[in-house]
PDB file of C-alpha atoms in Angstrom:
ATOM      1  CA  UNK U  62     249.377 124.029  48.497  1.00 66.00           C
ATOM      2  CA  UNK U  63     247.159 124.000  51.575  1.00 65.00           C
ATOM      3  CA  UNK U  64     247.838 120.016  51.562  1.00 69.00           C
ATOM      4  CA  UNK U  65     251.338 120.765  52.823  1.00 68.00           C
ATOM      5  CA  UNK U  66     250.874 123.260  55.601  1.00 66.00           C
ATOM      6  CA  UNK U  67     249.508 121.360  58.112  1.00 65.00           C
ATOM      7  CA  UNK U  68     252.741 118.741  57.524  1.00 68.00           C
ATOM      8  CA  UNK U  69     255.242 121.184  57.431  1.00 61.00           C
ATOM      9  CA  UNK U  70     253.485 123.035  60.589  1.00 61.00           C
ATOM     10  CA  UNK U  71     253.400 119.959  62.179  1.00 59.00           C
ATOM     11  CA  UNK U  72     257.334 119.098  61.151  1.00 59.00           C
ATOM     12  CA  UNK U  73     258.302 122.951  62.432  1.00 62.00           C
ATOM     13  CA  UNK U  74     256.767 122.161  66.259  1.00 59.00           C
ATOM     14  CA  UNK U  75     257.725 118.625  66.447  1.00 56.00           C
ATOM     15  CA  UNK U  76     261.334 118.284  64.851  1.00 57.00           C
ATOM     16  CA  UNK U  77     262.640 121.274  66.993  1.00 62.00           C
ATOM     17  CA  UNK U  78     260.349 119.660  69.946  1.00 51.00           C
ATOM     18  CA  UNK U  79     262.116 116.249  69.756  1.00 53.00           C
ATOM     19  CA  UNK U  80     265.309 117.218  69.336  1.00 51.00           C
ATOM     20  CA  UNK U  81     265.044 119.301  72.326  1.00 50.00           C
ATOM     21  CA  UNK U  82     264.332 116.176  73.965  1.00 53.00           C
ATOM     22  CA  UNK U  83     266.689 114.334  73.317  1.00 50.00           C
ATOM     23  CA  UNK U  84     268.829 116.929  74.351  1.00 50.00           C
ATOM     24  CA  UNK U  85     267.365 117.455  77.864  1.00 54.00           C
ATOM     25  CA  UNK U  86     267.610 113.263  77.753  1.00 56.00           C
ATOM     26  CA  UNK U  87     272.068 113.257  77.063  1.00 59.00           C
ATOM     27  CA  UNK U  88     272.686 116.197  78.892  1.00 58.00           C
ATOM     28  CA  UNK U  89     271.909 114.987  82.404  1.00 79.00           C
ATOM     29  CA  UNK U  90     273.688 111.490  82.032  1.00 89.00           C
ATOM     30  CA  UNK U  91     276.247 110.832  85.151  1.00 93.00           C
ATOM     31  CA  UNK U  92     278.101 107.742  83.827  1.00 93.00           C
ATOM     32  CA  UNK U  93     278.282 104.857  86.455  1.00 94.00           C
ATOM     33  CA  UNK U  94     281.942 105.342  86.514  1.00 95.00           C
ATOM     34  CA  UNK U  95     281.731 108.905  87.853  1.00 95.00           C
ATOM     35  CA  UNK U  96     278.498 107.645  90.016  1.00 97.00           C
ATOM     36  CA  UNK U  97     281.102 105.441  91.920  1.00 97.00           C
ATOM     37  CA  UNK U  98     283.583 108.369  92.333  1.00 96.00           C
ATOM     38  CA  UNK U  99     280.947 110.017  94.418  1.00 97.00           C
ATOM     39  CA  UNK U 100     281.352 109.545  98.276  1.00 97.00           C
ATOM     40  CA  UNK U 101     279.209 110.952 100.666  1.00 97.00           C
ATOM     41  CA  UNK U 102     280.673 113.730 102.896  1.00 97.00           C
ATOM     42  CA  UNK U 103     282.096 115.172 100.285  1.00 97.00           C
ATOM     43  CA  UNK U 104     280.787 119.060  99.314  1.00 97.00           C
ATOM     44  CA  UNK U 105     279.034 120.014  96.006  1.00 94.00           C
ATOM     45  CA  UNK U 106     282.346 121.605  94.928  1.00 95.00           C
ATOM     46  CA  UNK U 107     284.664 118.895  95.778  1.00 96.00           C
ATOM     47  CA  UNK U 108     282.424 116.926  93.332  1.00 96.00           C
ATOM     48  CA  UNK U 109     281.595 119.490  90.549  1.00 93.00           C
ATOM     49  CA  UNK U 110     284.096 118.141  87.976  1.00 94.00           C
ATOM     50  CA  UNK U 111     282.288 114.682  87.784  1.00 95.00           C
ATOM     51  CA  UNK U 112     278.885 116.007  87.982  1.00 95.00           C
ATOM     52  CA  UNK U 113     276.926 117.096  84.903  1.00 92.00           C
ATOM     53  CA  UNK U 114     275.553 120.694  84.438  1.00 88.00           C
ATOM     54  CA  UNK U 115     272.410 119.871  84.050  1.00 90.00           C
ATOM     55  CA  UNK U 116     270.590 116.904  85.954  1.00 92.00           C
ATOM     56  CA  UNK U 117     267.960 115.132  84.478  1.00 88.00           C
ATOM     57  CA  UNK U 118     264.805 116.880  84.392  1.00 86.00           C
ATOM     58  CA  UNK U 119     262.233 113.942  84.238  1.00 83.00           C
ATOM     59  CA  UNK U 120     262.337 111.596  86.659  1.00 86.00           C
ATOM     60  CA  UNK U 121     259.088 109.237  87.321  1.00 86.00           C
ATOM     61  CA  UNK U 122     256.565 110.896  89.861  1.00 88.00           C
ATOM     62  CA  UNK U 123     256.696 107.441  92.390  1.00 87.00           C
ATOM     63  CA  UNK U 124     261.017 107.763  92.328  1.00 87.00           C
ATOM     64  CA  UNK U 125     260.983 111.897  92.652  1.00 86.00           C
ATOM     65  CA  UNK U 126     258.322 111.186  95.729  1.00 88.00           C
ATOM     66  CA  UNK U 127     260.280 107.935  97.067  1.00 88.00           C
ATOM     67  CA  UNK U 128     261.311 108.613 100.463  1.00 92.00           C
ATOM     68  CA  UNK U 129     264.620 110.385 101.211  1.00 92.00           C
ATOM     69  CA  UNK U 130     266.838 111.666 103.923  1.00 94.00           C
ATOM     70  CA  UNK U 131     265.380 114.258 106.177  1.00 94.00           C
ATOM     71  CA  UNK U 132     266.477 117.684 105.187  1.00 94.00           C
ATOM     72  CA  UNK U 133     267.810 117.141 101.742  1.00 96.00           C
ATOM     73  CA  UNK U 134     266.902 118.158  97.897  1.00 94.00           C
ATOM     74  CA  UNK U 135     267.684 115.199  95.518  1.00 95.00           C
ATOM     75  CA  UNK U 136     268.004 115.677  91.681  1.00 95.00           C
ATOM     76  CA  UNK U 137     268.360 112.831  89.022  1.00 94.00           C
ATOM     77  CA  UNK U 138     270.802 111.862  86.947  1.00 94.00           C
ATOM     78  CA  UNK U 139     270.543 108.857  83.336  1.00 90.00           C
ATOM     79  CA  UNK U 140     272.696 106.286  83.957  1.00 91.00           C
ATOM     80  CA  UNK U 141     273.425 106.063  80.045  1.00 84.00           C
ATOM     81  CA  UNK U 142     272.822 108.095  76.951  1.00 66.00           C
ATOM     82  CA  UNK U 143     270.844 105.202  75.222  1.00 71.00           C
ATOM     83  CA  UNK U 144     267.277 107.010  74.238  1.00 64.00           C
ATOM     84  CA  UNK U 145     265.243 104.192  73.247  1.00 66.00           C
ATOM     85  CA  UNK U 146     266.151 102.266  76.363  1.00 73.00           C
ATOM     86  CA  UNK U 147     264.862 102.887  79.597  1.00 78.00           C
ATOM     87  CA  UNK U 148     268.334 102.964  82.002  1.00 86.00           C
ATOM     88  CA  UNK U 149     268.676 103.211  85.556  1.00 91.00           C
ATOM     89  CA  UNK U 150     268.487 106.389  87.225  1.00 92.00           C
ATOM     90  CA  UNK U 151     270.712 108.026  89.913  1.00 95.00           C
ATOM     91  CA  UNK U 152     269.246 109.865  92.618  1.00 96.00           C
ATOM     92  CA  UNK U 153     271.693 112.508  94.516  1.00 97.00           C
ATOM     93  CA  UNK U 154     270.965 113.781  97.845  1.00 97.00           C
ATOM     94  CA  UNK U 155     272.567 117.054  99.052  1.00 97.00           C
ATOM     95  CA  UNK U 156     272.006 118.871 102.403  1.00 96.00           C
ATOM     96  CA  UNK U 157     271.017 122.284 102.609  1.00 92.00           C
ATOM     97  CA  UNK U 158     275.253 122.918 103.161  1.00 92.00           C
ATOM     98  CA  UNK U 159     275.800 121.382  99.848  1.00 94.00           C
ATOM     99  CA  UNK U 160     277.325 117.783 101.307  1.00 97.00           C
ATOM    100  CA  UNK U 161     276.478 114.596  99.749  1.00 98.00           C
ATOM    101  CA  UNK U 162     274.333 112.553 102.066  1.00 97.00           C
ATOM    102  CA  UNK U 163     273.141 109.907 100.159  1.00 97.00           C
ATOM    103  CA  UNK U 164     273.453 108.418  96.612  1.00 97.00           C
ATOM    104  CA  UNK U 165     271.491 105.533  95.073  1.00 94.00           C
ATOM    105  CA  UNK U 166     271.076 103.422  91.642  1.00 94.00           C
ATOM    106  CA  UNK U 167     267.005 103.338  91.387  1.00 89.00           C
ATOM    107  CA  UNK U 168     266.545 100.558  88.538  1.00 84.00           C
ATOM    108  CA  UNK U 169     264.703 101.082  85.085  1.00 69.00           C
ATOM    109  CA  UNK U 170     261.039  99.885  85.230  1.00 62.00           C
TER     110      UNK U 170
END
């Protein structure tokens, strides 16, 4: 009996763990036709229908610290829903107003 509780406490972290993942991983996907309905200029809530609720959580440290437009927060966005795969990332800039300043496709590495 003892044999199987450190497997099944190890399935009841890690199952729930990965799933959540992979949830956090599909849920912040912008697909690239959306990404090239996105023009600069245009406000937050002109573009809230294409943008997804959530945006992607883990970008690498050397593209969240990559320099950016004075003044603005950027958040992340997958390029694709593929987990195994690395895909390219989007990286949205917005003003403190809420405008799009910038947009760019940072590539996989």
């Amino acid at each position: 009996m003892a044999a199987l509780a450190a497997p099944a406490a190890a399935a009841a972290f890690f199952v729930p763990a990965a799933v959540y993942l992979a949830w956090q991983l599909t849920t912040g996907v912008l697909p690239p036709s959306r990404f090239a309905e996105l023009e600069p200029g245009s406000s937050r809530a002109d573009l809230a229908r294409l943008l997804p609720t959530r945006a992607f959580p883990y970008p690498p440290d050397h593209l969240r610290s990559a320099p950016r437009p004075a003044g603005t927060d950027c958040e992340f966005y997958r390029s694709g829903r593929d987990l195994l795969a690395r895909v390219d990332l989007y990286r949205l800039c917005w003003s403190d107003g809420g405008v799009l300043v910038s947009k760019d496709t940072l590539e996989a590495t």
